[in-house]
Amino acid sequence: MSSVLRLYVRRLLRSALLLMAVIVPAAFAAPQDSITSLSYQLQPALVDGKLEALDMRMAFDMPASGLARIRPPQGIGQETPSRKVMATAVHAGTLASTSDGIWTLHAAAGSRVEILYRLTPATDATLVGGSGYQDILMGADWFQGMGENLFAHPDGDTKAVVRFEWKGPVTWMLVTPLQELAKAGPLTLQNLLQTTMVGGTHVQRATRPIRGGTLRMAAVGHWMIPLDGYADIAAAVISEQRAFWNDTTGPFTVTVVAMDRNDYFNAGVGRDGAFAAYVARKVTPVTVHGLITHEYTHMWIPRRTGRMPDGADEPLAYWYSEGFTVFHTSRAMLGSGAWTLQDFANDFNSISTGYDMSPARHITNSEVATGFWKSRDVQEVPYKRGAILAWILDARLRARTQGHKTMNEVLLHMRDRFAANPSLGVRANLVRSYADEGGGAIEDWLSRYIDKGEQMALPGRLFEGCLKMLEEQKAGIGRVRSVMVVPGLSEDALKGCVKRIGR
Ligand SMILES: [Zn+2]
């Protein structure tokens, strides 16, 4: 996610090594050198009743070295700390900033220190401009933030237990999955960094029973969200996916922001026990249905089906986490009746023609990782490339097992293997699980189609009898494939197609 984080760790390691060369005995004798008892208090900064900023009061016990390095909130996929964050006061210590924006705090060993910092709002345009989710979205009486853009923190142990407290006025309400997580046990820094929250004076709320728990939905933003309709859709999707995977219970939270834009923009980000959704005015219920299915599928793809590569290497496996999620979502949308076969064909075509016509379709997987947060074209590659690969793998498995097995069995097998061995990587798990289910060896395909970026060709008979595969030669691009619904299908034939493709 953040290459700077990695660089910073490397730099720290290097200086630690240099230090050890000089004072080896002292280094070995040194007690644990990390800050402890970390706590946060969040408060809206109101001027004449209007929200201007958010104020965070961060407190902790100093390490024995008397030096603490704190990373200010940075957002998701960003390389430098946010410019919208400013330290406003320090109690019992002295704060300085390094050239890469890290806060360094000097104070007496073991003393309790406080850093107060202020978070000023992003604009909706920041979110949409492809720069990622870097800052807090705010209106006069509401805000939405994610852990990465709220919490300053030390590098290192994200499993450390922390405290979080909301100090809003009584007229303000906060909704965050942290409230549910705190009921189940102590919160960790990881919980905070991986969270979403909405707060305000008029937070729209809805709750629904779901399979194995309760759904809480909360919305803020520039216009009234049709929240009851959204909650009905979310409850159905979550219960359906929980039934498919049959391994999850517990509460779930969805935060929604009504974006100030009059188009079809929608986006979601998976969180701990939650996801954050962003929707523009023209978004339709069926788009929301797709968004929720995609985001909720991330609870398994990749979260419960394998380990993702760490840090800046994470995008190396987005072909799986995003591509297979796109694939699984398309099938769930068709199978659940949210899409007709024609809707499915339209969506499939956006993936297929988008893939064949993408200027980035031939980039290598390492180029995906380096360019993911920098270029829109690059960002789309793993979604489309991974989805096409999943369809091809699905067709091959069906063919080899006379239609008895589909990718569903592979995904469930991956979940079981990962539950038994939590160090298993997504790629290794897919390779093995696919072979176990009878699909054969796929390392060669992964190396060609994913690592080297060789263009895949969809089999002509992929959706035989339901969707006809069309091929067009486009000047300067090459072969572009799309599908059309076979004309004149009977009602029964259509049902059969939905059943077959949607499974
Ligand atoms: Zn996704």
mmCIF file of N, CA and C in Angstrom, residues 170-255:
data_model
loop_
_atom_site.group_PDB
_atom_site.id
_atom_site.type_symbol
_atom_site.label_atom_id
_atom_site.label_comp_id
_atom_site.label_asym_id
_atom_site.label_seq_id
_atom_site.Cartn_x
_atom_site.Cartn_y
_atom_site.Cartn_z
ATOM 1 N N VAL A 170 -23.489 16.322 22.444
ATOM 2 C CA VAL A 170 -24.614 15.378 22.511
ATOM 3 C C VAL A 170 -25.452 15.365 21.229
ATOM 4 N N THR A 171 -25.454 16.477 20.513
ATOM 5 C CA THR A 171 -26.240 16.543 19.278
ATOM 6 C C THR A 171 -25.569 15.798 18.125
ATOM 7 N N TRP A 172 -24.326 15.378 18.350
ATOM 8 C CA TRP A 172 -23.582 14.659 17.303
ATOM 9 C C TRP A 172 -23.601 13.165 17.555
ATOM 10 N N MET A 173 -23.649 12.428 16.467
ATOM 11 C CA MET A 173 -23.629 10.974 16.582
ATOM 12 C C MET A 173 -22.472 10.417 15.754
ATOM 13 N N LEU A 174 -21.889 9.325 16.249
ATOM 14 C CA LEU A 174 -20.822 8.660 15.499
ATOM 15 C C LEU A 174 -21.247 7.223 15.217
ATOM 16 N N VAL A 175 -21.025 6.752 13.998
ATOM 17 C CA VAL A 175 -21.238 5.331 13.688
ATOM 18 C C VAL A 175 -19.959 4.769 13.079
ATOM 19 N N THR A 176 -19.453 3.731 13.697
ATOM 20 C CA THR A 176 -18.220 3.088 13.219
ATOM 21 C C THR A 176 -18.229 1.613 13.650
ATOM 22 N N PRO A 177 -17.643 0.732 12.846
ATOM 23 C CA PRO A 177 -17.557 -0.672 13.271
ATOM 24 C C PRO A 177 -16.723 -0.851 14.543
ATOM 25 N N LEU A 178 -15.927 0.181 14.918
ATOM 26 C CA LEU A 178 -15.141 0.078 16.156
ATOM 27 C C LEU A 178 -16.053 -0.151 17.355
ATOM 28 N N GLN A 179 -17.281 0.410 17.284
ATOM 29 C CA GLN A 179 -18.218 0.235 18.404
ATOM 30 C C GLN A 179 -18.588 -1.234 18.582
ATOM 31 N N GLU A 180 -18.761 -1.955 17.492
ATOM 32 C CA GLU A 180 -19.080 -3.387 17.572
ATOM 33 C C GLU A 180 -17.827 -4.191 17.946
ATOM 34 N N LEU A 181 -16.693 -3.826 17.346
ATOM 35 C CA LEU A 181 -15.443 -4.553 17.637
ATOM 36 C C LEU A 181 -15.076 -4.429 19.110
ATOM 37 N N ALA A 182 -15.325 -3.248 19.697
ATOM 38 C CA ALA A 182 -14.963 -3.032 21.102
ATOM 39 C C ALA A 182 -15.793 -3.911 22.033
ATOM 40 N N LYS A 183 -17.011 -4.292 21.604
ATOM 41 C CA LYS A 183 -17.836 -5.191 22.427
ATOM 42 C C LYS A 183 -17.238 -6.591 22.480
ATOM 43 N N ALA A 184 -16.527 -6.958 21.411
ATOM 44 C CA ALA A 184 -15.999 -8.321 21.311
ATOM 45 C C ALA A 184 -14.640 -8.480 21.976
ATOM 46 N N GLY A 185 -13.939 -7.381 22.257
ATOM 47 C CA GLY A 185 -12.614 -7.488 22.874
ATOM 48 C C GLY A 185 -11.877 -6.184 22.723
ATOM 49 N N PRO A 186 -10.635 -6.111 23.251
ATOM 50 C CA PRO A 186 -9.896 -4.855 23.164
ATOM 51 C C PRO A 186 -9.588 -4.486 21.701
ATOM 52 N N LEU A 187 -9.591 -3.192 21.405
ATOM 53 C CA LEU A 187 -9.272 -2.727 20.059
ATOM 54 C C LEU A 187 -7.769 -2.712 19.846
ATOM 55 N N THR A 188 -7.348 -3.047 18.640
ATOM 56 C CA THR A 188 -5.933 -2.950 18.303
ATOM 57 C C THR A 188 -5.726 -1.773 17.352
ATOM 58 N N LEU A 189 -4.459 -1.368 17.216
ATOM 59 C CA LEU A 189 -4.127 -0.298 16.281
ATOM 60 C C LEU A 189 -4.587 -0.674 14.876
ATOM 61 N N GLN A 190 -4.431 -1.965 14.549
ATOM 62 C CA GLN A 190 -4.878 -2.462 13.246
ATOM 63 C C GLN A 190 -6.379 -2.212 13.031
ATOM 64 N N ASN A 191 -7.187 -2.470 14.071
ATOM 65 C CA ASN A 191 -8.633 -2.200 13.988
ATOM 66 C C ASN A 191 -8.889 -0.731 13.636
ATOM 67 N N LEU A 192 -8.147 0.151 14.289
ATOM 68 C CA LEU A 192 -8.350 1.587 14.064
ATOM 69 C C LEU A 192 -7.945 1.975 12.640
ATOM 70 N N LEU A 193 -6.786 1.490 12.223
ATOM 71 C CA LEU A 193 -6.289 1.881 10.896
ATOM 72 C C LEU A 193 -7.172 1.347 9.781
ATOM 73 N N GLN A 194 -7.851 0.212 10.050
ATOM 74 C CA GLN A 194 -8.680 -0.433 9.036
ATOM 75 C C GLN A 194 -10.152 -0.113 9.221
ATOM 76 N N THR A 195 -10.451 1.072 9.778
ATOM 77 C CA THR A 195 -11.863 1.340 10.035
ATOM 78 C C THR A 195 -12.423 2.426 9.125
ATOM 79 N N THR A 196 -13.714 2.630 9.235
ATOM 80 C CA THR A 196 -14.404 3.753 8.604
ATOM 81 C C THR A 196 -15.331 4.331 9.661
ATOM 82 N N MET A 197 -15.621 5.620 9.575
ATOM 83 C CA MET A 197 -16.615 6.184 10.479
ATOM 84 C C MET A 197 -17.344 7.336 9.826
ATOM 85 N N VAL A 198 -18.607 7.493 10.227
ATOM 86 C CA VAL A 198 -19.356 8.678 9.834
ATOM 87 C C VAL A 198 -19.887 9.318 11.103
ATOM 88 N N GLY A 199 -19.924 10.646 11.107
ATOM 89 C CA GLY A 199 -20.442 11.358 12.261
ATOM 90 C C GLY A 199 -21.185 12.594 11.798
ATOM 91 N N GLY A 200 -22.071 13.090 12.668
ATOM 92 C CA GLY A 200 -22.789 14.296 12.303
ATOM 93 C C GLY A 200 -24.011 14.514 13.171
ATOM 94 N N THR A 201 -24.755 15.551 12.835
ATOM 95 C CA THR A 201 -25.983 15.842 13.595
ATOM 96 C C THR A 201 -27.182 15.125 12.978
ATOM 97 N N HIS A 202 -27.094 14.775 11.709
ATOM 98 C CA HIS A 202 -28.209 14.085 11.048
ATOM 99 C C HIS A 202 -27.719 12.839 10.319
ATOM 100 N N VAL A 203 -27.161 11.923 11.060
ATOM 101 C CA VAL A 203 -26.701 10.683 10.431
ATOM 102 C C VAL A 203 -27.927 9.817 10.166
ATOM 103 N N GLN A 204 -28.153 9.490 8.891
ATOM 104 C CA GLN A 204 -29.257 8.579 8.564
ATOM 105 C C GLN A 204 -28.844 7.177 8.977
ATOM 106 N N ARG A 205 -29.781 6.439 9.596
ATOM 107 C CA ARG A 205 -29.418 5.094 10.042
ATOM 108 C C ARG A 205 -30.480 4.071 9.711
ATOM 109 N N ALA A 206 -30.061 2.846 9.483
ATOM 110 C CA ALA A 206 -30.992 1.732 9.290
ATOM 111 C C ALA A 206 -30.330 0.477 9.832
ATOM 112 N N THR A 207 -31.104 -0.385 10.457
ATOM 113 C CA THR A 207 -30.563 -1.681 10.868
ATOM 114 C C THR A 207 -31.445 -2.775 10.273
ATOM 115 N N ARG A 208 -30.830 -3.909 9.982
ATOM 116 C CA ARG A 208 -31.559 -5.047 9.422
ATOM 117 C C ARG A 208 -30.987 -6.335 10.016
ATOM 118 N N PRO A 209 -31.845 -7.332 10.255
ATOM 119 C CA PRO A 209 -31.288 -8.634 10.628
ATOM 120 C C PRO A 209 -30.598 -9.247 9.408
ATOM 121 N N ILE A 210 -29.458 -9.867 9.624
ATOM 122 C CA ILE A 210 -28.767 -10.600 8.557
ATOM 123 C C ILE A 210 -28.448 -11.989 9.087
ATOM 124 N N ARG A 211 -28.106 -12.890 8.198
ATOM 125 C CA ARG A 211 -27.723 -14.233 8.613
ATOM 126 C C ARG A 211 -26.592 -14.147 9.644
ATOM 127 N N GLY A 212 -26.857 -14.579 10.871
ATOM 128 C CA GLY A 212 -25.815 -14.616 11.903
ATOM 129 C C GLY A 212 -25.504 -13.284 12.554
ATOM 130 N N GLY A 213 -26.368 -12.285 12.420
ATOM 131 C CA GLY A 213 -26.046 -11.016 13.070
ATOM 132 C C GLY A 213 -26.965 -9.885 12.672
ATOM 133 N N THR A 214 -26.459 -8.664 12.857
ATOM 134 C CA THR A 214 -27.238 -7.478 12.522
ATOM 135 C C THR A 214 -26.410 -6.560 11.646
ATOM 136 N N LEU A 215 -27.073 -5.992 10.650
ATOM 137 C CA LEU A 215 -26.429 -5.005 9.784
ATOM 138 C C LEU A 215 -26.783 -3.614 10.291
ATOM 139 N N ARG A 216 -25.762 -2.758 10.394
ATOM 140 C CA ARG A 216 -26.003 -1.343 10.685
ATOM 141 C C ARG A 216 -25.531 -0.551 9.490
ATOM 142 N N MET A 217 -26.382 0.318 9.002
ATOM 143 C CA MET A 217 -25.989 1.162 7.886
ATOM 144 C C MET A 217 -26.136 2.608 8.319
ATOM 145 N N ALA A 218 -25.201 3.451 7.957
ATOM 146 C CA ALA A 218 -25.272 4.857 8.352
ATOM 147 C C ALA A 218 -24.782 5.718 7.203
ATOM 148 N N ALA A 219 -25.524 6.788 6.929
ATOM 149 C CA ALA A 219 -25.183 7.629 5.781
ATOM 150 C C ALA A 219 -25.111 9.102 6.158
ATOM 151 N N VAL A 220 -24.167 9.776 5.527
ATOM 152 C CA VAL A 220 -24.043 11.234 5.646
ATOM 153 C C VAL A 220 -23.760 11.770 4.246
ATOM 154 N N GLY A 221 -23.749 13.080 4.118
ATOM 155 C CA GLY A 221 -23.342 13.637 2.833
ATOM 156 C C GLY A 221 -24.209 14.766 2.346
ATOM 157 N N HIS A 222 -24.174 14.963 1.045
ATOM 158 C CA HIS A 222 -24.754 16.159 0.446
ATOM 159 C C HIS A 222 -26.225 16.042 0.100
ATOM 160 N N TRP A 223 -26.795 14.871 0.196
ATOM 161 C CA TRP A 223 -28.217 14.719 -0.121
ATOM 162 C C TRP A 223 -28.753 13.511 0.636
ATOM 163 N N MET A 224 -30.090 13.353 0.640
ATOM 164 C CA MET A 224 -30.714 12.251 1.386
ATOM 165 C C MET A 224 -30.570 10.940 0.621
ATOM 166 N N ILE A 225 -29.859 10.011 1.211
ATOM 167 C CA ILE A 225 -29.696 8.684 0.620
ATOM 168 C C ILE A 225 -31.014 7.912 0.814
ATOM 169 N N PRO A 226 -31.474 7.168 -0.192
ATOM 170 C CA PRO A 226 -32.630 6.281 0.050
ATOM 171 C C PRO A 226 -32.182 5.064 0.868
ATOM 172 N N LEU A 227 -31.907 5.330 2.145
ATOM 173 C CA LEU A 227 -31.178 4.356 2.951
ATOM 174 C C LEU A 227 -31.938 3.056 3.198
ATOM 175 N N ASP A 228 -33.273 3.147 3.339
ATOM 176 C CA ASP A 228 -34.024 1.914 3.585
ATOM 177 C C ASP A 228 -33.887 0.950 2.414
ATOM 178 N N GLY A 229 -33.941 1.492 1.198
ATOM 179 C CA GLY A 229 -33.770 0.653 0.016
ATOM 180 C C GLY A 229 -32.379 0.036 -0.021
ATOM 181 N N TYR A 230 -31.368 0.842 0.271
ATOM 182 C CA TYR A 230 -29.983 0.353 0.294
ATOM 183 C C TYR A 230 -29.825 -0.751 1.347
ATOM 184 N N ALA A 231 -30.452 -0.523 2.516
ATOM 185 C CA ALA A 231 -30.294 -1.488 3.618
ATOM 186 C C ALA A 231 -30.943 -2.824 3.263
ATOM 187 N N ASP A 232 -32.088 -2.767 2.576
ATOM 188 C CA ASP A 232 -32.737 -4.014 2.146
ATOM 189 C C ASP A 232 -31.823 -4.788 1.199
ATOM 190 N N ILE A 233 -31.222 -4.066 0.259
ATOM 191 C CA ILE A 233 -30.316 -4.708 -0.703
ATOM 192 C C ILE A 233 -29.113 -5.301 0.040
ATOM 193 N N ALA A 234 -28.509 -4.488 0.921
ATOM 194 C CA ALA A 234 -27.306 -4.937 1.635
ATOM 195 C C ALA A 234 -27.599 -6.169 2.479
ATOM 196 N N ALA A 235 -28.752 -6.168 3.165
ATOM 197 C CA ALA A 235 -29.095 -7.307 4.025
ATOM 198 C C ALA A 235 -29.251 -8.571 3.181
ATOM 199 N N ALA A 236 -29.882 -8.440 2.008
ATOM 200 C CA ALA A 236 -30.065 -9.610 1.143
ATOM 201 C C ALA A 236 -28.715 -10.123 0.639
ATOM 202 N N VAL A 237 -27.852 -9.203 0.183
ATOM 203 C CA VAL A 237 -26.542 -9.593 -0.350
ATOM 204 C C VAL A 237 -25.703 -10.267 0.736
ATOM 205 N N ILE A 238 -25.669 -9.653 1.912
ATOM 206 C CA ILE A 238 -24.814 -10.174 2.983
ATOM 207 C C ILE A 238 -25.296 -11.562 3.417
ATOM 208 N N SER A 239 -26.608 -11.713 3.565
ATOM 209 C CA SER A 239 -27.132 -13.021 3.967
ATOM 210 C C SER A 239 -26.841 -14.078 2.895
ATOM 211 N N GLU A 240 -26.986 -13.676 1.654
ATOM 212 C CA GLU A 240 -26.731 -14.597 0.538
ATOM 213 C C GLU A 240 -25.255 -15.022 0.489
ATOM 214 N N GLN A 241 -24.349 -14.062 0.633
ATOM 215 C CA GLN A 241 -22.921 -14.395 0.599
ATOM 216 C C GLN A 241 -22.517 -15.206 1.837
ATOM 217 N N ARG A 242 -23.083 -14.873 2.967
ATOM 218 C CA ARG A 242 -22.780 -15.660 4.165
ATOM 219 C C ARG A 242 -23.264 -17.095 3.991
ATOM 220 N N ALA A 243 -24.380 -17.270 3.287
ATOM 221 C CA ALA A 243 -24.887 -18.630 3.036
ATOM 222 C C ALA A 243 -23.946 -19.362 2.079
ATOM 223 N N PHE A 244 -23.478 -18.675 1.043
ATOM 224 C CA PHE A 244 -22.570 -19.313 0.086
ATOM 225 C C PHE A 244 -21.288 -19.771 0.782
ATOM 226 N N TRP A 245 -20.693 -18.901 1.572
ATOM 227 C CA TRP A 245 -19.403 -19.231 2.208
ATOM 228 C C TRP A 245 -19.610 -19.991 3.516
ATOM 229 N N ASN A 246 -20.759 -19.803 4.113
ATOM 230 C CA ASN A 246 -21.168 -20.548 5.295
ATOM 231 C C ASN A 246 -20.122 -20.588 6.413
ATOM 232 N N ASP A 247 -19.501 -19.452 6.674
ATOM 233 C CA ASP A 247 -18.499 -19.473 7.749
ATOM 234 C C ASP A 247 -18.436 -18.171 8.540
ATOM 235 N N THR A 248 -19.395 -17.273 8.335
ATOM 236 C CA THR A 248 -19.271 -15.998 9.019
ATOM 237 C C THR A 248 -20.547 -15.620 9.741
ATOM 238 N N THR A 249 -20.376 -15.157 10.974
ATOM 239 C CA THR A 249 -21.493 -14.577 11.702
ATOM 240 C C THR A 249 -20.995 -13.272 12.300
ATOM 241 N N GLY A 250 -21.901 -12.559 12.965
ATOM 242 C CA GLY A 250 -21.496 -11.335 13.634
ATOM 243 C C GLY A 250 -22.066 -10.104 12.966
ATOM 244 N N PRO A 251 -21.894 -8.962 13.648
ATOM 245 C CA PRO A 251 -22.452 -7.721 13.125
ATOM 246 C C PRO A 251 -21.680 -7.233 11.909
ATOM 247 N N PHE A 252 -22.289 -6.354 11.142
ATOM 248 C CA PHE A 252 -21.600 -5.752 10.008
ATOM 249 C C PHE A 252 -22.082 -4.313 9.861
ATOM 250 N N THR A 253 -21.151 -3.437 9.501
ATOM 251 C CA THR A 253 -21.475 -2.015 9.374
ATOM 252 C C THR A 253 -21.166 -1.536 7.962
ATOM 253 N N VAL A 254 -22.038 -0.705 7.417
ATOM 254 C CA VAL A 254 -21.752 -0.055 6.131
ATOM 255 C C VAL A 254 -21.905 1.450 6.337
ATOM 256 N N THR A 255 -20.858 2.214 6.015
ATOM 257 C CA THR A 255 -20.978 3.671 6.038
ATOM 258 C C THR A 255 -21.132 4.149 4.600
#
